[in-house]
Amino acid sequence: DGGVHWTPSAIGFEGCGCTGFAYDPNNINKVIGIGVNSWGCPQNGIYMSNDKGLTWETIMQTRICGFRDLRNQVAFDETSYDETLKGCMTIYWSREKVNDDDARSLIYRSDSGGTKWEILYDSGKYANGYIFVNAKTGAVATGNSNGVHISDDKGETFKTVMEHEVLALDYVNTRPNNLYATILNKTTNRYQLA
């Protein structure tokens, strides 16, 4: 009803909060949510719903924190549509960095529609930031404190296209080849749109 009425929908969602949601652009019933708390609880991690968020299933538990983490950190690859699944096969998650020694801050990928996830082990430099997938080409874009990075091979390798600290990154489906980044220009010490 356009947001006039709201109903709780946390059946099976055990995280005390959520720091990221994404829905499957090819199947509006499927939603991925990242369950968090202000500390690394064992019930935090990836949750999936196949009924528009009415009920949830724990997919992968991780001891992430998520305190004030407002990044767009989950992205569906619209080009990976599978007729049998009636939705996207490939989904990405850019895991947060809990502390400077956190080697688990990597990009995770599911090629099973969200039921199983694998770690992209060489992705540490590109994780802990925003993540988007080009709706036409399937290219993965990330933005974090190291800059803006693009992958044309499902996150196996990345190319850095801009070396500025990214404070926000966004993508518009109607203009899939454009990324919009808010960066800190260290020369002028000012924020700017790039």
mmCIF file of C-alpha atoms in Angstrom:
data_model
loop_
_atom_site.group_PDB
_atom_site.id
_atom_site.type_symbol
_atom_site.label_atom_id
_atom_site.label_comp_id
_atom_site.label_asym_id
_atom_site.label_seq_id
_atom_site.Cartn_x
_atom_site.Cartn_y
_atom_site.Cartn_z
ATOM 1 C CA ASP A 1 0.000 0.000 0.000
ATOM 2 C CA GLY A 2 2.902 2.362 -0.734
ATOM 3 C CA GLY A 3 4.318 2.237 2.792
ATOM 4 C CA VAL A 4 1.170 3.395 4.593
ATOM 5 C CA HIS A 5 1.002 0.285 6.781
ATOM 6 C CA TRP A 6 3.955 -1.717 8.091
ATOM 7 C CA THR A 7 4.007 -5.277 9.455
ATOM 8 C CA PRO A 8 6.927 -6.971 11.248
ATOM 9 C CA SER A 9 8.405 -9.776 9.182
ATOM 10 C CA ALA A 10 11.216 -11.320 11.157
ATOM 11 C CA ILE A 11 10.142 -14.956 11.462
ATOM 12 C CA GLY A 12 13.442 -16.870 11.409
ATOM 13 C CA PHE A 13 15.559 -13.690 11.245
ATOM 14 C CA GLU A 14 17.749 -14.004 14.335
ATOM 15 C CA GLY A 15 20.016 -10.994 13.880
ATOM 16 C CA CYS A 16 19.053 -8.205 16.294
ATOM 17 C CA GLY A 17 19.312 -5.772 13.389
ATOM 18 C CA CYS A 18 19.973 -5.682 9.682
ATOM 19 C CA THR A 19 22.624 -3.715 7.878
ATOM 20 C CA GLY A 20 21.805 -4.584 4.283
ATOM 21 C CA PHE A 21 18.931 -5.803 2.144
ATOM 22 C CA ALA A 22 18.733 -6.606 -1.551
ATOM 23 C CA TYR A 23 15.944 -8.137 -3.562
ATOM 24 C CA ASP A 24 16.258 -10.247 -6.685
ATOM 25 C CA PRO A 25 15.360 -8.008 -9.661
ATOM 26 C CA ASN A 26 14.121 -11.118 -11.496
ATOM 27 C CA ASN A 27 12.076 -12.492 -8.581
ATOM 28 C CA ILE A 28 10.552 -9.996 -6.143
ATOM 29 C CA ASN A 29 9.850 -12.791 -3.653
ATOM 30 C CA LYS A 30 13.571 -13.369 -2.953
ATOM 31 C CA VAL A 31 15.346 -11.073 -0.494
ATOM 32 C CA ILE A 32 18.816 -11.317 1.046
ATOM 33 C CA GLY A 33 19.369 -9.636 4.417
ATOM 34 C CA ILE A 34 22.545 -9.249 6.479
ATOM 35 C CA GLY A 35 21.726 -9.860 10.143
ATOM 36 C CA VAL A 36 23.881 -7.899 12.587
ATOM 37 C CA ASN A 37 24.146 -6.550 16.096
ATOM 38 C CA SER A 38 26.410 -3.975 17.726
ATOM 39 C CA TRP A 39 28.868 -6.796 18.442
ATOM 40 C CA GLY A 40 29.776 -10.047 16.676
ATOM 41 C CA CYS A 41 26.942 -12.355 17.744
ATOM 42 C CA PRO A 42 27.001 -15.929 16.398
ATOM 43 C CA GLN A 43 23.523 -15.528 14.844
ATOM 44 C CA ASN A 44 24.685 -12.683 12.588
ATOM 45 C CA GLY A 45 25.228 -13.336 8.895
ATOM 46 C CA ILE A 46 23.376 -13.963 5.654
ATOM 47 C CA TYR A 47 19.624 -14.599 5.715
ATOM 48 C CA MET A 48 17.355 -15.341 2.762
ATOM 49 C CA SER A 49 13.611 -15.016 2.280
ATOM 50 C CA ASN A 50 11.619 -16.465 -0.611
ATOM 51 C CA ASP A 51 8.328 -14.861 0.409
ATOM 52 C CA LYS A 52 9.097 -11.112 0.300
ATOM 53 C CA GLY A 53 10.538 -11.109 3.817
ATOM 54 C CA LEU A 54 7.672 -12.777 5.620
ATOM 55 C CA THR A 55 9.890 -15.671 6.770
ATOM 56 C CA TRP A 56 13.678 -16.026 6.768
ATOM 57 C CA GLU A 57 16.223 -18.838 6.603
ATOM 58 C CA THR A 58 19.741 -18.646 8.016
ATOM 59 C CA ILE A 59 22.133 -19.245 5.118
ATOM 60 C CA MET A 60 25.540 -18.474 6.650
ATOM 61 C CA GLN A 61 26.373 -17.385 10.185
ATOM 62 C CA THR A 62 29.266 -14.985 10.717
ATOM 63 C CA ARG A 63 30.402 -12.993 13.722
ATOM 64 C CA ILE A 64 30.142 -9.625 12.016
ATOM 65 C CA CYS A 65 29.280 -6.479 13.934
ATOM 66 C CA GLY A 66 27.462 -4.109 11.581
ATOM 67 C CA PHE A 67 27.323 -1.195 14.017
ATOM 68 C CA ARG A 68 26.288 1.856 11.940
ATOM 69 C CA ASP A 69 27.160 0.039 8.723
ATOM 70 C CA LEU A 70 24.990 1.671 6.057
ATOM 71 C CA ARG A 71 26.694 0.399 2.889
ATOM 72 C CA ASN A 72 24.919 -1.183 -0.057
ATOM 73 C CA GLN A 73 26.746 -4.471 0.483
ATOM 74 C CA VAL A 74 24.595 -7.078 -1.287
ATOM 75 C CA ALA A 75 24.093 -7.141 -5.066
ATOM 76 C CA PHE A 76 22.256 -9.507 -7.399
ATOM 77 C CA ASP A 77 23.614 -10.130 -10.902
ATOM 78 C CA GLU A 78 20.557 -9.512 -13.087
ATOM 79 C CA THR A 79 22.318 -11.126 -16.062
ATOM 80 C CA SER A 80 22.490 -14.492 -14.250
ATOM 81 C CA TYR A 81 18.769 -15.252 -14.612
ATOM 82 C CA ASP A 82 17.970 -18.956 -14.435
ATOM 83 C CA GLU A 83 14.612 -20.208 -15.746
ATOM 84 C CA THR A 84 14.508 -23.171 -13.346
ATOM 85 C CA LEU A 85 15.198 -20.931 -10.349
ATOM 86 C CA LYS A 86 13.012 -18.106 -11.738
ATOM 87 C CA GLY A 87 15.596 -15.645 -10.479
ATOM 88 C CA CYS A 88 19.250 -14.664 -10.334
ATOM 89 C CA MET A 89 21.851 -17.359 -9.789
ATOM 90 C CA THR A 90 24.694 -15.001 -8.828
ATOM 91 C CA ILE A 91 24.712 -12.739 -5.773
ATOM 92 C CA TYR A 92 27.603 -10.857 -4.124
ATOM 93 C CA TRP A 93 28.235 -9.702 -0.562
ATOM 94 C CA SER A 94 31.013 -7.289 0.445
ATOM 95 C CA ARG A 95 31.767 -8.221 4.053
ATOM 96 C CA GLU A 96 32.642 -5.499 6.542
ATOM 97 C CA LYS A 97 36.018 -5.219 8.208
ATOM 98 C CA VAL A 98 35.554 -5.611 11.962
ATOM 99 C CA ASN A 99 39.118 -4.514 12.843
ATOM 100 C CA ASP A 100 42.467 -3.976 11.132
ATOM 101 C CA ASP A 101 43.436 -7.633 11.601
ATOM 102 C CA ASP A 102 40.196 -8.992 10.109
ATOM 103 C CA ALA A 103 41.297 -11.230 7.224
ATOM 104 C CA ARG A 104 37.673 -12.312 6.615
ATOM 105 C CA SER A 105 36.706 -8.934 5.146
ATOM 106 C CA LEU A 106 36.360 -10.321 1.623
ATOM 107 C CA ILE A 107 33.806 -10.523 -1.145
ATOM 108 C CA TYR A 108 31.545 -13.560 -1.054
ATOM 109 C CA ARG A 109 29.704 -14.916 -4.096
ATOM 110 C CA SER A 110 26.779 -17.270 -4.500
ATOM 111 C CA ASP A 111 26.270 -19.027 -7.835
ATOM 112 C CA SER A 112 23.326 -21.027 -6.469
ATOM 113 C CA GLY A 113 20.731 -18.307 -6.031
ATOM 114 C CA GLY A 114 21.863 -17.618 -2.469
ATOM 115 C CA THR A 115 21.800 -21.083 -0.909
ATOM 116 C CA LYS A 116 25.600 -21.596 -0.930
ATOM 117 C CA TRP A 117 28.346 -18.950 -0.743
ATOM 118 C CA GLU A 118 32.044 -19.041 -1.573
ATOM 119 C CA ILE A 119 34.778 -16.664 -0.512
ATOM 120 C CA LEU A 120 36.690 -14.833 -3.236
ATOM 121 C CA TYR A 121 40.029 -15.103 -1.435
ATOM 122 C CA ASP A 122 41.925 -12.462 -3.437
ATOM 123 C CA SER A 123 39.244 -9.805 -2.847
ATOM 124 C CA GLY A 124 40.403 -8.218 0.430
ATOM 125 C CA LYS A 125 41.520 -4.973 -1.220
ATOM 126 C CA TYR A 126 38.076 -4.577 -2.826
ATOM 127 C CA ALA A 127 35.763 -5.600 0.061
ATOM 128 C CA ASN A 128 34.492 -3.645 3.087
ATOM 129 C CA GLY A 129 32.686 -1.216 0.844
ATOM 130 C CA TYR A 130 29.811 -0.709 -1.543
ATOM 131 C CA ILE A 131 29.042 -3.298 -4.221
ATOM 132 C CA PHE A 132 26.905 -3.148 -7.376
ATOM 133 C CA VAL A 133 26.459 -5.290 -10.478
ATOM 134 C CA ASN A 134 25.920 -3.818 -13.948
ATOM 135 C CA ALA A 135 22.426 -4.921 -15.036
ATOM 136 C CA LYS A 136 23.469 -5.278 -18.686
ATOM 137 C CA THR A 137 26.981 -6.768 -18.527
ATOM 138 C CA GLY A 138 27.234 -8.417 -15.086
ATOM 139 C CA ALA A 139 30.410 -6.445 -14.270
ATOM 140 C CA VAL A 140 30.943 -6.065 -10.516
ATOM 141 C CA ALA A 141 31.816 -2.630 -9.108
ATOM 142 C CA THR A 142 33.068 -1.969 -5.587
ATOM 143 C CA GLY A 143 33.981 1.235 -3.798
ATOM 144 C CA ASN A 144 35.881 1.455 -0.515
ATOM 145 C CA SER A 145 38.758 3.272 1.187
ATOM 146 C CA ASN A 146 41.100 2.070 -1.623
ATOM 147 C CA GLY A 147 39.034 3.497 -4.497
ATOM 148 C CA VAL A 148 36.614 2.221 -7.139
ATOM 149 C CA HIS A 149 37.237 -1.232 -8.607
ATOM 150 C CA ILE A 150 35.663 -3.144 -11.518
ATOM 151 C CA SER A 151 35.587 -6.884 -12.224
ATOM 152 C CA ASP A 152 34.519 -8.360 -15.559
ATOM 153 C CA ASP A 153 35.006 -11.982 -14.437
ATOM 154 C CA LYS A 154 32.545 -12.428 -11.540
ATOM 155 C CA GLY A 155 34.908 -11.021 -8.915
ATOM 156 C CA GLU A 156 37.867 -13.276 -9.677
ATOM 157 C CA THR A 157 40.027 -10.247 -10.544
ATOM 158 C CA PHE A 158 39.502 -6.487 -10.196
ATOM 159 C CA LYS A 159 40.903 -3.413 -11.892
ATOM 160 C CA THR A 160 41.169 -0.199 -9.866
ATOM 161 C CA VAL A 161 39.660 2.620 -11.934
ATOM 162 C CA MET A 162 39.903 5.418 -9.351
ATOM 163 C CA GLU A 163 42.245 5.703 -6.360
ATOM 164 C CA HIS A 164 40.332 7.921 -3.944
ATOM 165 C CA GLU A 165 38.671 7.009 -0.683
ATOM 166 C CA VAL A 166 35.028 6.321 -1.522
ATOM 167 C CA LEU A 167 32.522 7.536 1.044
ATOM 168 C CA ALA A 168 29.457 6.515 -0.980
ATOM 169 C CA LEU A 169 28.882 4.721 -4.272
ATOM 170 C CA ASP A 170 25.681 4.402 -6.244
ATOM 171 C CA TYR A 171 24.422 2.974 -9.495
ATOM 172 C CA VAL A 172 21.255 3.659 -11.488
ATOM 173 C CA ASN A 173 19.680 0.741 -13.426
ATOM 174 C CA THR A 174 18.602 2.991 -16.289
ATOM 175 C CA ARG A 175 22.225 4.093 -16.812
ATOM 176 C CA PRO A 176 24.124 0.861 -16.093
ATOM 177 C CA ASN A 177 27.501 2.084 -17.333
ATOM 178 C CA ASN A 178 27.589 5.004 -14.875
ATOM 179 C CA LEU A 179 28.760 4.836 -11.261
ATOM 180 C CA TYR A 180 28.420 7.796 -8.934
ATOM 181 C CA ALA A 181 30.931 8.139 -6.089
ATOM 182 C CA THR A 182 31.368 10.603 -3.276
ATOM 183 C CA ILE A 183 35.081 10.854 -2.608
ATOM 184 C CA LEU A 184 37.412 12.786 -0.350
ATOM 185 C CA ASN A 185 39.811 14.788 -2.488
ATOM 186 C CA LYS A 186 42.986 14.716 -0.373
ATOM 187 C CA THR A 187 44.524 17.628 -2.294
ATOM 188 C CA THR A 188 41.700 20.046 -1.477
ATOM 189 C CA ASN A 189 40.423 18.163 1.630
ATOM 190 C CA ARG A 190 36.876 18.474 0.253
ATOM 191 C CA TYR A 191 34.188 15.997 -0.628
ATOM 192 C CA GLN A 192 33.223 15.797 -4.269
ATOM 193 C CA LEU A 193 31.089 13.748 -6.636
ATOM 194 C CA ALA A 194 33.077 11.708 -9.129
#
